[in-house]
Tab-separated table of C-alpha atoms in Angstrom:
chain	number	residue	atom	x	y	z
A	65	UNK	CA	54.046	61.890	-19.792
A	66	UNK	CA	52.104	65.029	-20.958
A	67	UNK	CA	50.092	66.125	-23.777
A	68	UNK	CA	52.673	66.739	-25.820
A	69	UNK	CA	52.791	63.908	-28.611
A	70	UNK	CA	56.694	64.296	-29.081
A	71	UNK	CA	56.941	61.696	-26.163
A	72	UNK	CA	56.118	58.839	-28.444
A	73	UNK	CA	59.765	58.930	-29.153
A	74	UNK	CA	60.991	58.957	-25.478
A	75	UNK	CA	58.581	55.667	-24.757
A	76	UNK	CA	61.613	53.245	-26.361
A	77	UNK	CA	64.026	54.602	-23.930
A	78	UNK	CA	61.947	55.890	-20.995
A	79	UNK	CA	62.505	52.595	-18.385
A	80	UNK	CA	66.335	53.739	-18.818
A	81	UNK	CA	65.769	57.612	-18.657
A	82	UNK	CA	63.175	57.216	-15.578
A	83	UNK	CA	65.127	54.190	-13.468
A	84	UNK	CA	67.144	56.454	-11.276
A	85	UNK	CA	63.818	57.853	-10.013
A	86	UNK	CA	62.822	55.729	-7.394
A	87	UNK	CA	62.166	57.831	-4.008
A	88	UNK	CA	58.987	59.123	-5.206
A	89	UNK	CA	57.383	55.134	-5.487
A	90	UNK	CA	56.606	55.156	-1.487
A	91	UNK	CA	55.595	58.217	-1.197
A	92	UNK	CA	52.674	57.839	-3.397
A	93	UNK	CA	51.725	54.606	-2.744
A	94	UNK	CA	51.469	55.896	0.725
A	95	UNK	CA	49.095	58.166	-0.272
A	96	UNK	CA	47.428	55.898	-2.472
A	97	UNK	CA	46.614	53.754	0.628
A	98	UNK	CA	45.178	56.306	2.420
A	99	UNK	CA	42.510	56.776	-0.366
A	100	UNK	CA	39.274	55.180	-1.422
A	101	UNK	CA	39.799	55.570	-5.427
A	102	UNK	CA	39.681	55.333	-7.765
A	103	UNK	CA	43.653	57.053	-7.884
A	104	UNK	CA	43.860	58.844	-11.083
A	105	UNK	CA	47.278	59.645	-12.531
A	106	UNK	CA	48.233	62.423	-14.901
A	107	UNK	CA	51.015	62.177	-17.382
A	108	UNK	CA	50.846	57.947	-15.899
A	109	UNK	CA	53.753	57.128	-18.775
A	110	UNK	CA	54.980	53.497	-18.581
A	111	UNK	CA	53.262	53.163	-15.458
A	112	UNK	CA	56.323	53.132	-13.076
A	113	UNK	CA	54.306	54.761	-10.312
A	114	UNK	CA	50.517	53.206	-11.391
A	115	UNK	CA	52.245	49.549	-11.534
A	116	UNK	CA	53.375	49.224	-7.747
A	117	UNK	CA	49.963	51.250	-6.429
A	118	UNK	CA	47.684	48.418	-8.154
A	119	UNK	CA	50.342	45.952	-6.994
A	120	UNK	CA	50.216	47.109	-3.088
A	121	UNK	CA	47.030	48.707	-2.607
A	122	UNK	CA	44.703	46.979	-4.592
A	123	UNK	CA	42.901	50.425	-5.788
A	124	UNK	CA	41.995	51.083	-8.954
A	125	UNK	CA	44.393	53.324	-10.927
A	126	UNK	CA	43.309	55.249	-14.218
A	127	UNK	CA	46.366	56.304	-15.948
A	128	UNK	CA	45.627	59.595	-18.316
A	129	UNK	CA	48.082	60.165	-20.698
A	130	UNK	CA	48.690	61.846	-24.325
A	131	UNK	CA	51.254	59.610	-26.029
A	132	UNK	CA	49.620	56.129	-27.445
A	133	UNK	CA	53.232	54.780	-27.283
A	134	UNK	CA	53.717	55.683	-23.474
A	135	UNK	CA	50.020	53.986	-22.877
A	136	UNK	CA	51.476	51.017	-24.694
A	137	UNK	CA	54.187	50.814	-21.905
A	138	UNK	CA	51.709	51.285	-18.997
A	139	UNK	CA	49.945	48.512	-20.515
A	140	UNK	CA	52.942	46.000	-21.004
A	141	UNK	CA	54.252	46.995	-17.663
A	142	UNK	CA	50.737	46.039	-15.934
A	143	UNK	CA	50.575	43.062	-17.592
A	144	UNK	CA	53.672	41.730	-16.864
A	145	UNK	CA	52.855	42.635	-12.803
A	146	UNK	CA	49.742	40.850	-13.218
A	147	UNK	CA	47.983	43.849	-12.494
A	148	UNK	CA	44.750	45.915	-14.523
A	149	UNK	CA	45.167	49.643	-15.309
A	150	UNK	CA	42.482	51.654	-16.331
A	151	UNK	CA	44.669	53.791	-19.254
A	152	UNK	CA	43.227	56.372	-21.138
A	153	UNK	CA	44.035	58.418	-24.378
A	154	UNK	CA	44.152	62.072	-23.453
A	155	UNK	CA	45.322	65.579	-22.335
A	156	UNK	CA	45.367	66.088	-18.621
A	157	UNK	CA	43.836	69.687	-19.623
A	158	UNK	CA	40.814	68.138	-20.840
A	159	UNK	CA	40.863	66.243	-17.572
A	160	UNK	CA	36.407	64.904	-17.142
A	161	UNK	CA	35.861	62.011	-15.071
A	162	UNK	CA	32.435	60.503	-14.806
A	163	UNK	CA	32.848	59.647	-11.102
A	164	UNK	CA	34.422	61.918	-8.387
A	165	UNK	CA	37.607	60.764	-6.951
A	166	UNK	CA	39.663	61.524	-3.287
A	167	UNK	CA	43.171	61.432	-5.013
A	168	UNK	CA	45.009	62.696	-8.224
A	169	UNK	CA	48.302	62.587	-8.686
A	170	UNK	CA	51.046	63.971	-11.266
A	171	UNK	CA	54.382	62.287	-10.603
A	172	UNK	CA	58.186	63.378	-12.146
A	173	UNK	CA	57.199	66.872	-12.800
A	174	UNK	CA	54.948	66.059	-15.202
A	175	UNK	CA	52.912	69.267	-14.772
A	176	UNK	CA	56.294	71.411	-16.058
A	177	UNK	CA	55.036	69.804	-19.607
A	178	UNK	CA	52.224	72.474	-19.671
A	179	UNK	CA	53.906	75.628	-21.372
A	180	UNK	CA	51.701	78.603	-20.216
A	181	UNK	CA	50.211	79.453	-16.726
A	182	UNK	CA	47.070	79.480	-18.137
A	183	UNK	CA	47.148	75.352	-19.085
A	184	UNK	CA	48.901	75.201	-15.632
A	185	UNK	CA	45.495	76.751	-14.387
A	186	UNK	CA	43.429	74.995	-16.144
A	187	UNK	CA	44.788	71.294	-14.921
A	188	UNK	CA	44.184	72.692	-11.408
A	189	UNK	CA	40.334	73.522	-11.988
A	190	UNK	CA	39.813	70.637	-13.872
A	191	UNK	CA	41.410	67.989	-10.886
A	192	UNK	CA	39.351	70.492	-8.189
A	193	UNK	CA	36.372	69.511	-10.193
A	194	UNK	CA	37.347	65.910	-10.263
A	195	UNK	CA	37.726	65.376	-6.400
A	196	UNK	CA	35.298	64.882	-4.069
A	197	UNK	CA	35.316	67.303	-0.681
A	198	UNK	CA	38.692	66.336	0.998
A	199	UNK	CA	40.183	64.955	-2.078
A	200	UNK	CA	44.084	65.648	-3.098
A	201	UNK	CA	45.850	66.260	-5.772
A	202	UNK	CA	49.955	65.672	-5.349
A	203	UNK	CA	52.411	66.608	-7.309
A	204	UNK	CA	56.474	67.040	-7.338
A	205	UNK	CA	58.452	69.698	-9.526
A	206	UNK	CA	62.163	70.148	-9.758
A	207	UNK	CA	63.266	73.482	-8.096
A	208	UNK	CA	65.356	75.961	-10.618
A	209	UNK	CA	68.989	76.229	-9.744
A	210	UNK	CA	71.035	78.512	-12.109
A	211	UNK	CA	74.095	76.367	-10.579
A	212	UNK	CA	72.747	73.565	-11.686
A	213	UNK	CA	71.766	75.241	-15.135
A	214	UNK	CA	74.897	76.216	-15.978
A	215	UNK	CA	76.809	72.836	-15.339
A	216	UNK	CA	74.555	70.995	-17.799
A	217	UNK	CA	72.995	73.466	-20.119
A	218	UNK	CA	74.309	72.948	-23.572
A	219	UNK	CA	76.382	69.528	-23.194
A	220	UNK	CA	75.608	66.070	-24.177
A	221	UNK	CA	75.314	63.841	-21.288
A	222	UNK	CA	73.580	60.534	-20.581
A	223	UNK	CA	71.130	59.725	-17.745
A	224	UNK	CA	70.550	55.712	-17.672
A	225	UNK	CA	72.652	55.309	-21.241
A	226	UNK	CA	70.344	57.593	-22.641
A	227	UNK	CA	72.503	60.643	-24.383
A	228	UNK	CA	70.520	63.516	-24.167
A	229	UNK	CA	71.190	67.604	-23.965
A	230	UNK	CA	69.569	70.089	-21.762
A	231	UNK	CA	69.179	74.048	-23.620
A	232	UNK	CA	68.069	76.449	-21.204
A	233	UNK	CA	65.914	79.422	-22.461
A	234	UNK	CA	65.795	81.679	-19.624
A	235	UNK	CA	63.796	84.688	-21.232
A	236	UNK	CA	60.831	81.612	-21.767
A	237	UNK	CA	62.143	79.667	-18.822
A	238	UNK	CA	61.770	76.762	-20.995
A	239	UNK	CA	63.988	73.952	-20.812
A	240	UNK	CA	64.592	71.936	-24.371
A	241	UNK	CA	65.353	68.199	-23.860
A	242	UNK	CA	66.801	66.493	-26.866
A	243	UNK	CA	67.964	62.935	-27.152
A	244	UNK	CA	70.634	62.091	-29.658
A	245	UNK	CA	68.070	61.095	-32.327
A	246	UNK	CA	66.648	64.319	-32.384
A	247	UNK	CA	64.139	63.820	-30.928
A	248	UNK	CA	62.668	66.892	-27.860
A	249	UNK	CA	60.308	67.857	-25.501
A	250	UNK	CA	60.413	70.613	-23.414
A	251	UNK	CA	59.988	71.896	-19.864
A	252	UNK	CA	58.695	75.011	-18.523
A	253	UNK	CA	59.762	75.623	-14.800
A	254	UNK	CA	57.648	77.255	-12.043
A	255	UNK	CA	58.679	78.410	-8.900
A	256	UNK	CA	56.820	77.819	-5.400
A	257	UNK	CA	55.141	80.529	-4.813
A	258	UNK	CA	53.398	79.946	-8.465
A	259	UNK	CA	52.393	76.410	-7.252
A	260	UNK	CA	50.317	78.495	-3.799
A	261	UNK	CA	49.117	80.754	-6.702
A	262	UNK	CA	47.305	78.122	-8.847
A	263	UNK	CA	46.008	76.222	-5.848
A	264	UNK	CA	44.088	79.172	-4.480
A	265	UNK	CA	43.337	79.733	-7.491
A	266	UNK	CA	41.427	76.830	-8.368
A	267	UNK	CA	39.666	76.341	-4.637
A	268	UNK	CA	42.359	73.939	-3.495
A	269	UNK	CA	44.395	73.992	-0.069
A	270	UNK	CA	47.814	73.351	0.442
A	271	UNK	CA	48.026	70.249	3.027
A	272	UNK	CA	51.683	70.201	2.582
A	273	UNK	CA	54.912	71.096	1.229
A	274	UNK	CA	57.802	68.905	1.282
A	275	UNK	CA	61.224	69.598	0.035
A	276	UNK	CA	61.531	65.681	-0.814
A	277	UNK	CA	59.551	62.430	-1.002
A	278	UNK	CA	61.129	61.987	2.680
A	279	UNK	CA	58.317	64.496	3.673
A	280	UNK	CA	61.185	67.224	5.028
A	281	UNK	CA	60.365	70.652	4.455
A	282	UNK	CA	60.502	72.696	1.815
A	283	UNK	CA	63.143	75.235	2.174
A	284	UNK	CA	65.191	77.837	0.538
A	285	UNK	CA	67.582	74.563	0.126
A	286	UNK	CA	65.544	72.483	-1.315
A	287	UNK	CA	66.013	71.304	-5.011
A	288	UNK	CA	62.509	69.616	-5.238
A	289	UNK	CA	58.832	70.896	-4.601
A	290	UNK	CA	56.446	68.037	-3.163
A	291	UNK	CA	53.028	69.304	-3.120
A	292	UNK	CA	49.837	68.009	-1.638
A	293	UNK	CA	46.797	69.873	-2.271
A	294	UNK	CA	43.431	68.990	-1.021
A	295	UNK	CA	39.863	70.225	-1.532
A	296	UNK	CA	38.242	71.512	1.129
């Protein structure tokens, strides 16, 4: 996951919290195959999507990442596929490689970790510096939906047998996550148009925008931003 170090308690329970996600596996392998490496991933967590790109592209994957315990995972999960990740103790805002790369990716809206346009920002200077001319950086993000919002905000559900709450905070448009032990983390959405923003921003393109891991556009329907970004 991100920076934040509050994800140490989310590593014991974050195969059951993340196993639903599975879509978004092909879709970066794919890209994954399509690149020389090494692929970097931000926020790599127990390595659900660094695992199966070692596994079926042979590339070499470093995983960046700021909890120890998620790293742990990664390393456990590797292991156990018979496969080497190159994981590494750190904030994806601090993001310095000593080689350039052609892909970076961020996976399961990892980037709404970052709480302030300004880290947001920062993260996309620092992988524009990190790619080599023609490099991308993907990326998916969950679409707001005040439907959706209101449903779930503020009651105990589980996803994968783990009980968890969702608090919305829509002055902050912060989202507060909170397991039954306590323990939280929290989201900060973005909208679309803010994604564009921080690309040109940082001397990126936009390839593409899908509205799922199925590539189909991304539409005023669409509950999920898939980004590719590339340098030019």
């Amino acid at each position: 996951m991100a920076h934040v170090s509050g994800y140490d308690a989310f590593a014991s329970v974050y195969d059951e919290w993340s196993g639903h996600m599975t879509e978004d596996v092909d879709f970066y392998v794919s890209l994954a195959s399509d690149a020389k490496g090494p692929v970097v991933e931000l926020a790599v967590g127990n390595g659900r999507v660094a695992v199966p790109i070692a596994e079926r592209t042979g590339k070499r994957v470093i995983g960046i990442d700021g909890s120890r315990a998620m790293l742990a995972g990664a390393s456990e999960r590797a292991t156990a596929a018979g496969v080497t990740l190159d994981l590494r103790h750190g904030d994806m805002r601090e993001l310095a490689l000593d080689e350039t790369t052609d892909l970076v990716i961020c996976p399961f809206r990892s980037l709404l970790h970052l709480p302030s346009r300004a880290d947001r920002l920062r993260v996309f200077q620092r992988v524009a510096d990190a790619l080599a001319p023609g490099g991308r950086f993907a990326w998916n993000a969950f679409v707001f939906d005040p439907a959706i919002a209101e449903e779930i905000g503020g009651a105990w559900r589980e996803q994968g047998g783990v009980r968890h709450r969702v608090d919305y905070d829509f002055v902050e448009r912060r989202i507060d996550l909170t397991l039954a032990d306590g323990a939280s983390v929290q989201l900060w959405w973005v909208d679309p148009h803010e994604w564009d923003e921080l690309t040109a921003e940082a001397g990126l393109e936009v390839e593409a925008r899908y509205g799922w891991f199925d590539r189909r556009p991304l539409d005023e329907t669409s509950r999920e931003a898939v980004y590719v970004a590339r340098r030019p």
